[in-house]
Coordinates of C-alpha atoms (C1' of nucleotides) in Angstrom, one line a residue:
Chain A
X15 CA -13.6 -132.3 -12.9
X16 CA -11.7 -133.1 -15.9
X17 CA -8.8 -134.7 -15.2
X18 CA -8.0 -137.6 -18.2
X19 CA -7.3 -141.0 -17.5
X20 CA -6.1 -142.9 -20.7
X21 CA -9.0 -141.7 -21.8
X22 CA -10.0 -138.3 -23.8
X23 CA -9.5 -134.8 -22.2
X24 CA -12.6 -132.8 -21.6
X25 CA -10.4 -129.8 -21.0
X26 CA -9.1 -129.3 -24.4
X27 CA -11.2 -131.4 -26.8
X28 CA -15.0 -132.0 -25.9
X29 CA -16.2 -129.7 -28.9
X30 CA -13.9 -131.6 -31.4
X31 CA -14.9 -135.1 -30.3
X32 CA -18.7 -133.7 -30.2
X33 CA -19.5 -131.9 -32.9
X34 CA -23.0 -133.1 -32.0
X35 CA -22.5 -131.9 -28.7
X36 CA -25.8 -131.9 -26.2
X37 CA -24.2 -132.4 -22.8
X38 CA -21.6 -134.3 -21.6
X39 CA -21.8 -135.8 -17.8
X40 CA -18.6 -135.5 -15.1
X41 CA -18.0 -136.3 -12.0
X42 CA -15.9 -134.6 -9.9
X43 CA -14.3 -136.3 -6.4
X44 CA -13.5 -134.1 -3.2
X45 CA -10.9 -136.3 -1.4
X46 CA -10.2 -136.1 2.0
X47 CA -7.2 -137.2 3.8
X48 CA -5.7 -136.4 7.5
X49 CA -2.1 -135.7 7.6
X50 CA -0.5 -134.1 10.5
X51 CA -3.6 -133.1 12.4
X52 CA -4.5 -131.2 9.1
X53 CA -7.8 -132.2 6.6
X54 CA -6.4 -132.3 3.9
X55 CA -7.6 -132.6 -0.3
X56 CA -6.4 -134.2 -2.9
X57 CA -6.0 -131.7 -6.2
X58 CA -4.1 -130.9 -9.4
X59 CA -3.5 -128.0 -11.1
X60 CA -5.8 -127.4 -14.0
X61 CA -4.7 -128.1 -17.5
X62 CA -7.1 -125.8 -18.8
X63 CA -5.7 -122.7 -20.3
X64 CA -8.4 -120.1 -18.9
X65 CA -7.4 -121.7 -15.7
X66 CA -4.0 -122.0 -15.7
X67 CA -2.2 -122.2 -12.7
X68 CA -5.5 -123.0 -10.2
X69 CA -6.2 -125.9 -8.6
X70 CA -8.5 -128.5 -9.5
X71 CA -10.7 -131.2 -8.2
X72 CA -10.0 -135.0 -9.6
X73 CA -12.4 -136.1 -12.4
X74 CA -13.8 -137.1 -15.0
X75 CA -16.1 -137.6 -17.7
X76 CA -19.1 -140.0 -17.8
X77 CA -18.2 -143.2 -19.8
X78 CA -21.3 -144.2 -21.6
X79 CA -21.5 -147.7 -20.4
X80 CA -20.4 -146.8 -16.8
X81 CA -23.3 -145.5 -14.2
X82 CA -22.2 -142.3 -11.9
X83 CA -20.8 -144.0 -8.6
X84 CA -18.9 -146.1 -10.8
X85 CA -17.2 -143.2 -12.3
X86 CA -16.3 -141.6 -9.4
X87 CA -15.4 -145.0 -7.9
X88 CA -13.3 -145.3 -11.2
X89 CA -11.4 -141.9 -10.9
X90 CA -10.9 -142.8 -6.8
X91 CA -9.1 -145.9 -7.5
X92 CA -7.2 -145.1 -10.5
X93 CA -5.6 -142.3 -8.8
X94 CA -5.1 -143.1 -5.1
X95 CA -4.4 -146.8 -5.6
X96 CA -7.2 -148.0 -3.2
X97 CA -9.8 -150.1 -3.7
X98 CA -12.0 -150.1 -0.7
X99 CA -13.6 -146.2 -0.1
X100 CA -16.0 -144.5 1.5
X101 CA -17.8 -142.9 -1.6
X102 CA -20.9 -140.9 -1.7
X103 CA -22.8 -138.8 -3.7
X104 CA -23.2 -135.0 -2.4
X105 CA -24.5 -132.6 -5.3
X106 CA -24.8 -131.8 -9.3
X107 CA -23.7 -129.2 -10.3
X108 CA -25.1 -127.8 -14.0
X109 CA -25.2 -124.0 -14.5
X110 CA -24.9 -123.1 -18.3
X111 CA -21.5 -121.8 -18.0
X112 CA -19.8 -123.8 -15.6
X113 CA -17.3 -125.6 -17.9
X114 CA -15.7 -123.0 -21.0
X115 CA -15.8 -125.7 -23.0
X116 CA -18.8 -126.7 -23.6
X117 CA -22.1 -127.9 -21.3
X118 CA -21.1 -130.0 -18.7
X119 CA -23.4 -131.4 -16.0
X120 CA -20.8 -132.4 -13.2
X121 CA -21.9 -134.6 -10.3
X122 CA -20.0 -134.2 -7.0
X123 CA -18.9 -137.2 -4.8
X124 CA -16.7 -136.9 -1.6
X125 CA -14.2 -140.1 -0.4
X126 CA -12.8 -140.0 2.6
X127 CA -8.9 -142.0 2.5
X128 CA -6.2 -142.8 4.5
X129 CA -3.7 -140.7 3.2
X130 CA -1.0 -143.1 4.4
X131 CA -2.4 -145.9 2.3
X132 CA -2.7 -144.0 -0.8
X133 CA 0.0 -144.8 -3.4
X134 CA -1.1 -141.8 -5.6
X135 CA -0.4 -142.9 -9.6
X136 CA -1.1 -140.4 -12.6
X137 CA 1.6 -138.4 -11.0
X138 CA 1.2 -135.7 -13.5
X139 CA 0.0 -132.2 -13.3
X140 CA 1.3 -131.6 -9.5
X141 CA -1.2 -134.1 -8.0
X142 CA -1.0 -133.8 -4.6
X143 CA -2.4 -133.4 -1.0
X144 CA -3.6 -129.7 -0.1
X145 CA -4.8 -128.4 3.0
X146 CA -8.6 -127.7 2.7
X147 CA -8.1 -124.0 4.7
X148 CA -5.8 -123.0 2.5
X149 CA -7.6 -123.4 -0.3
X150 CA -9.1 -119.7 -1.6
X151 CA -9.8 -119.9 -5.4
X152 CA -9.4 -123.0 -7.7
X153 CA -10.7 -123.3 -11.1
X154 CA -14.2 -124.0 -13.1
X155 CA -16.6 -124.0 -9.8
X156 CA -14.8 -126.5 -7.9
X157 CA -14.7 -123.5 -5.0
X158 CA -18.1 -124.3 -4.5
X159 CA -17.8 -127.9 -5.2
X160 CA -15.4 -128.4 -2.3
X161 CA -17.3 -125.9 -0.1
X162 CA -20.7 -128.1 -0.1
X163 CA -18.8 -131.1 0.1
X164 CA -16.8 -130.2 3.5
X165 CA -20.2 -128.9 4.5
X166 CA -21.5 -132.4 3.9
X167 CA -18.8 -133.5 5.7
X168 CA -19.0 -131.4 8.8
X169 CA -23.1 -132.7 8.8
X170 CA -22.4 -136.0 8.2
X171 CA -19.6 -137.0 10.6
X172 CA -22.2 -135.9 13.5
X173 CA -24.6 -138.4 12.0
X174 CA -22.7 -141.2 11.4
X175 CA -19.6 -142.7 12.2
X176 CA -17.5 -142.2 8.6
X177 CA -14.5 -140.4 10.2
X178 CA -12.9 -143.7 11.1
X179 CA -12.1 -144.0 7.5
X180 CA -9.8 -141.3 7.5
X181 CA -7.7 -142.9 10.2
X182 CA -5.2 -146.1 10.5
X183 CA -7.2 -149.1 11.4
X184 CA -5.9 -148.9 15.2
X185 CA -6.2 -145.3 16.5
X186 CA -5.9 -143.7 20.0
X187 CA -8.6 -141.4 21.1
X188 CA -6.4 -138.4 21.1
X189 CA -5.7 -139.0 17.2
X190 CA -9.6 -139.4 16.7
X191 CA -10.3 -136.5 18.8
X192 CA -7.8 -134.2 16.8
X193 CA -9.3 -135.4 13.4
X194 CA -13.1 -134.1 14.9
X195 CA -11.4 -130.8 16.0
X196 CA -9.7 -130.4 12.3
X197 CA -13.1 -131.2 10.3
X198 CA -15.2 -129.1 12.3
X199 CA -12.9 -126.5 13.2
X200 CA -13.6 -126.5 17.0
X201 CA -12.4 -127.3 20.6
X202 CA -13.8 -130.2 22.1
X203 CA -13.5 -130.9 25.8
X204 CA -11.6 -134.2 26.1
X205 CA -13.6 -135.6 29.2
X206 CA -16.8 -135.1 27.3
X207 CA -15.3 -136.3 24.1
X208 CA -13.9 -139.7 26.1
X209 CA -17.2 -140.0 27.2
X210 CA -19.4 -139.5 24.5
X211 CA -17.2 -141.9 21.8
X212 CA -17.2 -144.8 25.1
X213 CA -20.8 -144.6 24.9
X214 CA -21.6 -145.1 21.5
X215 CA -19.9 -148.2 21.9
X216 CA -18.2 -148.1 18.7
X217 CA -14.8 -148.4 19.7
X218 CA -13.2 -151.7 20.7
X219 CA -10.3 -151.5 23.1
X220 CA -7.6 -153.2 22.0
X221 CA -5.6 -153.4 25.3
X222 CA -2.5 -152.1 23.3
X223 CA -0.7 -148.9 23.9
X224 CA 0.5 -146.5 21.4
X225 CA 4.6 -146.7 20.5
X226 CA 7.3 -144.1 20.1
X227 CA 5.8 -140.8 21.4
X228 CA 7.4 -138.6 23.6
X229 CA 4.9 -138.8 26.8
X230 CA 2.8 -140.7 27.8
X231 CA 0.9 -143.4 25.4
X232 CA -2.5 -143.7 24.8
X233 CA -4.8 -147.0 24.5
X234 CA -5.1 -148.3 21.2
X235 CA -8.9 -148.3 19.6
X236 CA -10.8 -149.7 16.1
X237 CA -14.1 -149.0 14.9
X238 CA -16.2 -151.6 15.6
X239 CA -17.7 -152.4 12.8
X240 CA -20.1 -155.3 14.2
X241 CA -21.3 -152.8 16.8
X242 CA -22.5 -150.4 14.3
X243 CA -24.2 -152.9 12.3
X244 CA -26.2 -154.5 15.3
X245 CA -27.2 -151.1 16.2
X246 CA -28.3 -149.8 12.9
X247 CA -30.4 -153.3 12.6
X248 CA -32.6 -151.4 15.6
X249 CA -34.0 -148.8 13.4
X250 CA -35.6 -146.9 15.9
X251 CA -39.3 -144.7 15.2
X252 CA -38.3 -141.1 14.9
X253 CA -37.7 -138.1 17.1
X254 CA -40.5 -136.9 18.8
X255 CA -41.9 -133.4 20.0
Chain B
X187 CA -39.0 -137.7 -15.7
X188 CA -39.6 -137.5 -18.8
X189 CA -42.7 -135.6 -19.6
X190 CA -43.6 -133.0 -22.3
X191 CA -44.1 -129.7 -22.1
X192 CA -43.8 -127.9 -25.4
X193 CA -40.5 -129.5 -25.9
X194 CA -40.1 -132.7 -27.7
X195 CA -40.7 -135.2 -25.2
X196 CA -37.8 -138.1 -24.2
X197 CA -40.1 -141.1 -23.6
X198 CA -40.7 -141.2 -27.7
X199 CA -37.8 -139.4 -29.5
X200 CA -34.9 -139.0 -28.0
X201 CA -32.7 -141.5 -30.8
X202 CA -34.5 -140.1 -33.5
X203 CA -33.6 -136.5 -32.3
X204 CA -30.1 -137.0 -30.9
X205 CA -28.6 -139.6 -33.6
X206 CA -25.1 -139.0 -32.2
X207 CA -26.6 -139.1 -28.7
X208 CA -24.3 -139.7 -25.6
X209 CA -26.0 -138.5 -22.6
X210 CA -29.3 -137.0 -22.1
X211 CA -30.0 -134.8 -18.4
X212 CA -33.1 -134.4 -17.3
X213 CA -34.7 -133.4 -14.0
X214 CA -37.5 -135.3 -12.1
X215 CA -39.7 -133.1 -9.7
X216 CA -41.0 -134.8 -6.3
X217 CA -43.6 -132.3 -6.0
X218 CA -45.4 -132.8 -1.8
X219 CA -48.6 -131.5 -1.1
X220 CA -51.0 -131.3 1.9
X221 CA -54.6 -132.9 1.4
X222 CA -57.2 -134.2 4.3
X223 CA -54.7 -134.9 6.5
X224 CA -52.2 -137.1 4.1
X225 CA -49.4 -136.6 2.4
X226 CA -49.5 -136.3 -1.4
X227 CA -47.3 -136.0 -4.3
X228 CA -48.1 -135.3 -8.2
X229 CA -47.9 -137.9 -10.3
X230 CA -49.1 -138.9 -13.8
X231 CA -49.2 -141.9 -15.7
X232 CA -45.7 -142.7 -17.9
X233 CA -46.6 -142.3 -21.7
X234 CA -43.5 -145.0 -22.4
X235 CA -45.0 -148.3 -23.5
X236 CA -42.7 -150.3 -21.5
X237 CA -44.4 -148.4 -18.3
X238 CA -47.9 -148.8 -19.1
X239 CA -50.0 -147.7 -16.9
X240 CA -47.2 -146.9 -14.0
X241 CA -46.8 -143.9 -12.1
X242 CA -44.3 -141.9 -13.2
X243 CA -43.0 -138.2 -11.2
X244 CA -43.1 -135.0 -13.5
X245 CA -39.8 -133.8 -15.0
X246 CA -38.4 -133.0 -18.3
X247 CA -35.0 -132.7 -20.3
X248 CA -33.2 -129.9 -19.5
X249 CA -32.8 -127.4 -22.7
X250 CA -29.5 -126.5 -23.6
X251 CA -29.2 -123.1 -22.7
X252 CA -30.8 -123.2 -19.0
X253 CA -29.1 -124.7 -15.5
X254 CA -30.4 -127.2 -13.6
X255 CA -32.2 -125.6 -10.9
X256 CA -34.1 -123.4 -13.8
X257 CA -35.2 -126.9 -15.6
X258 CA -37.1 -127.9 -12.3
X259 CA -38.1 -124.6 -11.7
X260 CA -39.7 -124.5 -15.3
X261 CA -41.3 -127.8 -14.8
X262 CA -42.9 -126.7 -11.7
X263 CA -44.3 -123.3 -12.5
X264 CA -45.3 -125.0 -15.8
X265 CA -47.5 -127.5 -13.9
X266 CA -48.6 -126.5 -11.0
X267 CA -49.1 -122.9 -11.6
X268 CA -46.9 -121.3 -8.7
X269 CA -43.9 -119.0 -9.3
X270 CA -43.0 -118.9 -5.8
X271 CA -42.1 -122.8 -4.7
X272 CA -39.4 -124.5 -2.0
X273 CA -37.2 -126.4 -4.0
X274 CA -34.2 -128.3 -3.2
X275 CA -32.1 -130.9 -5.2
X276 CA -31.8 -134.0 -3.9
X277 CA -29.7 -136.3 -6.2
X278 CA -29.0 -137.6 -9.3
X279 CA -29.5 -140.9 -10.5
X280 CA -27.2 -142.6 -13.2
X281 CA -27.8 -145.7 -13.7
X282 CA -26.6 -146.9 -17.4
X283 CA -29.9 -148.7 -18.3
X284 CA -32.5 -146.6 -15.9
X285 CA -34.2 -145.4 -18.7
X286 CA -35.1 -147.6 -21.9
X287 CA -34.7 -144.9 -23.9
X288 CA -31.2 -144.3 -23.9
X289 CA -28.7 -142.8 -21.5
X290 CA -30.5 -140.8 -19.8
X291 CA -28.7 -138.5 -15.9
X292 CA -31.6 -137.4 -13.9
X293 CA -31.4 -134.9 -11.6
X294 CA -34.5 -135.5 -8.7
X295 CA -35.7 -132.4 -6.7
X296 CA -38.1 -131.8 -4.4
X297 CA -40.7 -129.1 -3.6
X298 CA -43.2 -128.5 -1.3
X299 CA -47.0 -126.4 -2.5
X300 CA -49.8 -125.8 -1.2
X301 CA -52.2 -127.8 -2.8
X302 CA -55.5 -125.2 -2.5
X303 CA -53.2 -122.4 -4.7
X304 CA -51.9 -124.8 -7.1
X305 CA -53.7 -124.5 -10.4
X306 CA -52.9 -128.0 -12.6
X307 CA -52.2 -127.6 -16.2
X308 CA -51.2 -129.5 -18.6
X309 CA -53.7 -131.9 -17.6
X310 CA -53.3 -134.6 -19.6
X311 CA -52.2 -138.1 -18.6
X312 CA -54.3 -138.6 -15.7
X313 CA -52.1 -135.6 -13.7
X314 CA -53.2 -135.8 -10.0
X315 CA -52.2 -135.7 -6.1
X316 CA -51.8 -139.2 -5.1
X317 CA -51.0 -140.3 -1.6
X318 CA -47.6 -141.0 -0.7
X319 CA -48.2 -144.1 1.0
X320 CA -50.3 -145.8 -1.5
X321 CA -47.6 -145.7 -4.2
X322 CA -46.0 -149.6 -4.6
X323 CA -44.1 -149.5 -7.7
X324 CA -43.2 -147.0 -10.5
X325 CA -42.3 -146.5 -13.9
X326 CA -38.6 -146.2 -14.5
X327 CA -36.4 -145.8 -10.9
X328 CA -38.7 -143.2 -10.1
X329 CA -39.7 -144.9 -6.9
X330 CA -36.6 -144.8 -5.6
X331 CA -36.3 -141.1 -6.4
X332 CA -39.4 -140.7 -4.0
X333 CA -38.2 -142.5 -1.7
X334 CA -34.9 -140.5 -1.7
X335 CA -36.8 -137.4 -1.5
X336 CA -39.6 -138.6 0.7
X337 CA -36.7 -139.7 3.5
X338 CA -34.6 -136.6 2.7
X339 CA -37.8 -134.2 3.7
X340 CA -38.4 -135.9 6.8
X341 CA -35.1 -135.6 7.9
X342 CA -35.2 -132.3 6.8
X343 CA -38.3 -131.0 8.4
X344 CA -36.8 -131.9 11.6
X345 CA -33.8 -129.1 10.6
X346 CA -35.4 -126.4 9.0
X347 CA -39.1 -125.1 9.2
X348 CA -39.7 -125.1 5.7
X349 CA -42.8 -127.4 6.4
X350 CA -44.4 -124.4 6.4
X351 CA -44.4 -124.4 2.8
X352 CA -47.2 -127.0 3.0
X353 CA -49.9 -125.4 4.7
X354 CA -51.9 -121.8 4.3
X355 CA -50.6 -118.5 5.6
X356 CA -52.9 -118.8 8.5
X357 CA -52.7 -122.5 10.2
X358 CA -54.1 -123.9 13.5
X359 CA -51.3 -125.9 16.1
X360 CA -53.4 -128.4 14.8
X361 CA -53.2 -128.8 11.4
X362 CA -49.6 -127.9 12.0
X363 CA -49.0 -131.0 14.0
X364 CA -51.4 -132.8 11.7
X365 CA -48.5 -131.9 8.8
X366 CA -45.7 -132.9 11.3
X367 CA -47.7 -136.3 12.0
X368 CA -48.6 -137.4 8.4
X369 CA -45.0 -136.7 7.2
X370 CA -43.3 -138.6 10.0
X371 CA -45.5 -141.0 10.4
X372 CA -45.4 -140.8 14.3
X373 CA -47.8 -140.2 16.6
X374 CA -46.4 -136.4 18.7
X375 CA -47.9 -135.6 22.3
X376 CA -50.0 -132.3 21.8
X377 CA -48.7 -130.7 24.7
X378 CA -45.1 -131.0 23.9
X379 CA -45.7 -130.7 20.6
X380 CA -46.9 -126.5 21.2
X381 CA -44.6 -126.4 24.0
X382 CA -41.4 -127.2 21.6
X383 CA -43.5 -124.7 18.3
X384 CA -43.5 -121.9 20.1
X385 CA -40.3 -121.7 21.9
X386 CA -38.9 -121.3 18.7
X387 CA -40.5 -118.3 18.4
X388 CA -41.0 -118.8 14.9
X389 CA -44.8 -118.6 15.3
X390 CA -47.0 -115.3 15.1
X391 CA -50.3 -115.1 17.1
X392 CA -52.6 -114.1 14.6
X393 CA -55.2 -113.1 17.5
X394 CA -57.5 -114.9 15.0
X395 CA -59.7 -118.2 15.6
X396 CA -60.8 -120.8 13.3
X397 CA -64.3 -120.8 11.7
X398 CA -66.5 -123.5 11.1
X399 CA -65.0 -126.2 12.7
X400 CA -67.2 -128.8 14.2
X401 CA -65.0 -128.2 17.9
X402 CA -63.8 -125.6 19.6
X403 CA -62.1 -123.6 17.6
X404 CA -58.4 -122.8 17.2
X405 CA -56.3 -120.4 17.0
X406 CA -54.2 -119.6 14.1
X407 CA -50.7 -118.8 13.6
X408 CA -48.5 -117.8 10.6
X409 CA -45.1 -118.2 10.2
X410 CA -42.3 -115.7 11.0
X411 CA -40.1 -115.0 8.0
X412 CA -38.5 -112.4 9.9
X413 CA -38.0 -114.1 13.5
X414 CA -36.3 -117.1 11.1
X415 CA -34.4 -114.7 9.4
X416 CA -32.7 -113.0 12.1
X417 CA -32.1 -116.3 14.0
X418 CA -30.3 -117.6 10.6
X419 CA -28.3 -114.6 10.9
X420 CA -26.5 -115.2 14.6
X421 CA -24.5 -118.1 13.1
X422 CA -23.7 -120.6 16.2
X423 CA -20.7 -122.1 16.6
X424 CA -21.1 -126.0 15.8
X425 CA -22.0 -128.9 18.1
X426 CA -19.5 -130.1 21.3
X427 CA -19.1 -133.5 22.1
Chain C
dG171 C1' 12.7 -133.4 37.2
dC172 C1' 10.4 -131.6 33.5
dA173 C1' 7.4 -131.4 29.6
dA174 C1' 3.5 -133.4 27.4
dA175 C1' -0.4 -135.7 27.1
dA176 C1' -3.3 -139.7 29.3
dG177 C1' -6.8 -140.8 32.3
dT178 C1' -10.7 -139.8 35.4
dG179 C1' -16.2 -137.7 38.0
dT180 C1' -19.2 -134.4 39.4
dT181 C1' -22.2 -130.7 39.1
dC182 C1' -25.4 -127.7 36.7
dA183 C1' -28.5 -126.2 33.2
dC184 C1' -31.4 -127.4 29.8
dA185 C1' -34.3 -130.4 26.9
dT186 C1' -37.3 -134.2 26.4
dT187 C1' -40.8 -137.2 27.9
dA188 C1' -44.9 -138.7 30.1
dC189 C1' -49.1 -137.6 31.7
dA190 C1' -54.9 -135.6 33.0
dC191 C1' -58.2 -132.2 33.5
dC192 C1' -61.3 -128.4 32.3
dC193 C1' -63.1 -125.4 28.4
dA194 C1' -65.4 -123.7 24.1
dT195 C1' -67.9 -124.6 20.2
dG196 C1' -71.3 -126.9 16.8
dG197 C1' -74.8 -129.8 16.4
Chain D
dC225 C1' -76.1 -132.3 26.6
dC226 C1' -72.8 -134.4 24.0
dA227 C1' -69.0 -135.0 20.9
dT228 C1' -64.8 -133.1 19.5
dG229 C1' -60.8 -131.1 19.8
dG230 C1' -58.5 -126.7 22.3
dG231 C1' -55.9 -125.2 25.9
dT232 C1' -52.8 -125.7 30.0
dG233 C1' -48.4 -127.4 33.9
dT234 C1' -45.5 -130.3 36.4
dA235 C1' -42.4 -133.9 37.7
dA236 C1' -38.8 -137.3 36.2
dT237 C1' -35.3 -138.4 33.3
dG238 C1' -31.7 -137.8 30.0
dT239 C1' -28.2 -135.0 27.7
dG240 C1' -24.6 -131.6 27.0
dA241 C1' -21.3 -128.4 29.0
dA242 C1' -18.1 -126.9 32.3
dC243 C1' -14.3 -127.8 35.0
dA244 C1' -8.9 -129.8 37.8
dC245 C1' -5.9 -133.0 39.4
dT246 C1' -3.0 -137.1 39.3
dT247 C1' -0.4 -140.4 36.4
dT248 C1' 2.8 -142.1 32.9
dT249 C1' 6.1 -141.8 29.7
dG250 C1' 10.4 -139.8 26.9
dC251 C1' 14.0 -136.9 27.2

DNA sequence: GCAAAAGTGTTCACATTACACCCATGG
DNA sequence: CCATGGGTGTAATGTGAACACTTTTGC
């Protein structure tokens, strides 16, 4: 979570800039990218003395005059150089002892990015993309952090169609299909996969071809966004037994 | 949230207490219940001037030395009288100006009783069960933490059988469907509705019948901990497309 | 021509839905 | 005997899973 901006470091000076110190309020951002068929998250290494050397999610504290999603969306944008994200909310996390520096009450958001659009700034601290598998400890509880938040993920994308935000704006159906297999860590049968995605009617065909690979190339698709907004309009009354 | 136990209370004092105050956390407690067929939650009426007379949910600031989860826990068992409760967090809300008192991080759970076994205390402030659908507007944002929580249960209902939680030990298919029908808000076929309950196999023939019913009677069921348990335990392997 | 991935349909099993009649009890 | 809800089965439809061959391109 505490990562500074230009602005004061949780890590190493909370109890000196509270003496009066109650609680201070964090968020902490899991965000996902998709590089070379791989989810991926973006981390730092910890600045924090009793957690040198382990990775860290991005964050930061609570500004008093900012509300939470504004935080996160703060510490989203300041480091990935984006401005339009899918952003939501996922857990708090506020055991006693969580943070050694003091009582912190850290709210967890997840963002899902193209990774190729990112121009990452803040460079310091080793910033950088990370595999989520290979991920075994990291410091504070952001273990657990990231856990329920790729959990949220794997539930979500399911439910709704938020993957497409993880992928260039024109995809082909294999690169969509690969991302699905990354994120929930299965095989998917590509007839029934072809199928399925076609009838959501989600995806506009684009009656382009992909470029430069070595066999044959696949139709170009986007996320119709129009689609999904028509279709959402129909709420419809509930599942029934 | 913001309702007294022992502890001072945050509606009146919280700049006079905290003088170098930055952020308060607190936790707000949808608490459900099961009543003549309708869906209720416990409410009382806000003791902040600028809410006079609105409904307000039960929660409380969370004390320094305990986590989260143990704040709503408290707030619970403190009012209701149960130590043994379903409880789930939901979300936090974190808005700047939600709360005219201050900055004020509210953390909004959920929790399902049984109504018949709950023993009110605390009484004061017109504490009671109040339908869920007859509730228009609220003090602070605290209808939109019911709403939150009232959409995340029915989703949720419709994962997990923790709906359970809402009736007695001993039920009849019907009041189970009643349950299923009030939460919803849907209309379920009965003979579908049994087919789909008890090939889960998470219901136990009691060999028992209802008494004193104005009908035929029933028969009852209880829920199987065990059966649940040892289906939880044979993870399965995530959804194909 | 070979390697690699694209594109394409059918079958089967299972789950969901819709739907109607007789039965047991209390009053 | 009447009102009320309990208890039961089947057919139609929709959904998810399994599965193999031909085509197109780059090299």
């Amino acid at each position: 979570m505490p990562q500074p901006s230009t602005k004061p470091n949780i890590n190493t000076s909370l109890m000196e800039l509270m003496p009066e110190f109650q609680f201070a309020v964090s968020v902490d951002c899991v965000i996902f990218g998709f590089d070379e068929n791989v989810l991926k998250v973006l981390l730092i290494k910890s600045d924090l003395e009793a957690f040198r050397e382990k990775w860290s999610l991005l964050g930061d504290l609570v500004q008093p005059d900012e509300g939470l999603d504004e935080a996160s969306y703060r510490v989203l944008t300041e480091r990935t150089g984006l401005d339009t994200l899918y952003l939501e909310q996922v857990h708090t996390f506020g055991a006693v002892h969580r943070h050694p520096a003091g009582r912190v009450v850290s709210t967890a958001y997840y963002c899902l990015v193209n990774i190729k659009h990112t121009q990452l700034t803040q460079l310091g601290n080793e910033l950088h993309w990370h595999p989520v598998k290979d991920i075994a400890t990291m410091a504070f509880d952001h273990k657990k952090i990231l856990d329920t938040c790729y959990s949220t993920l794997k539930k979500k994308i399911q439910e709704e169609p938020i993957i497409f935000n993880l992928l260039e704006r024109k995809f082909s159906l294999r690169e969509l299909q690969n991302l699905y297999e990354a994120i929930l860590d299965v095989k998917l049968d590509r007839r029934n996969f072809r199928k399925k995605l076609f009838s959501t009617g989600l995806l506009t065909d684009l009656n382009e071809m992909e470029r430069n690979v070595p066999h044959r190339p696949g139709k170009l698709y986007t996320f119709n966004h129009e689609a999904y907004y028509q279709m959402r309009k129909k709420a419809f009354s509930g599942i029934r037994f």
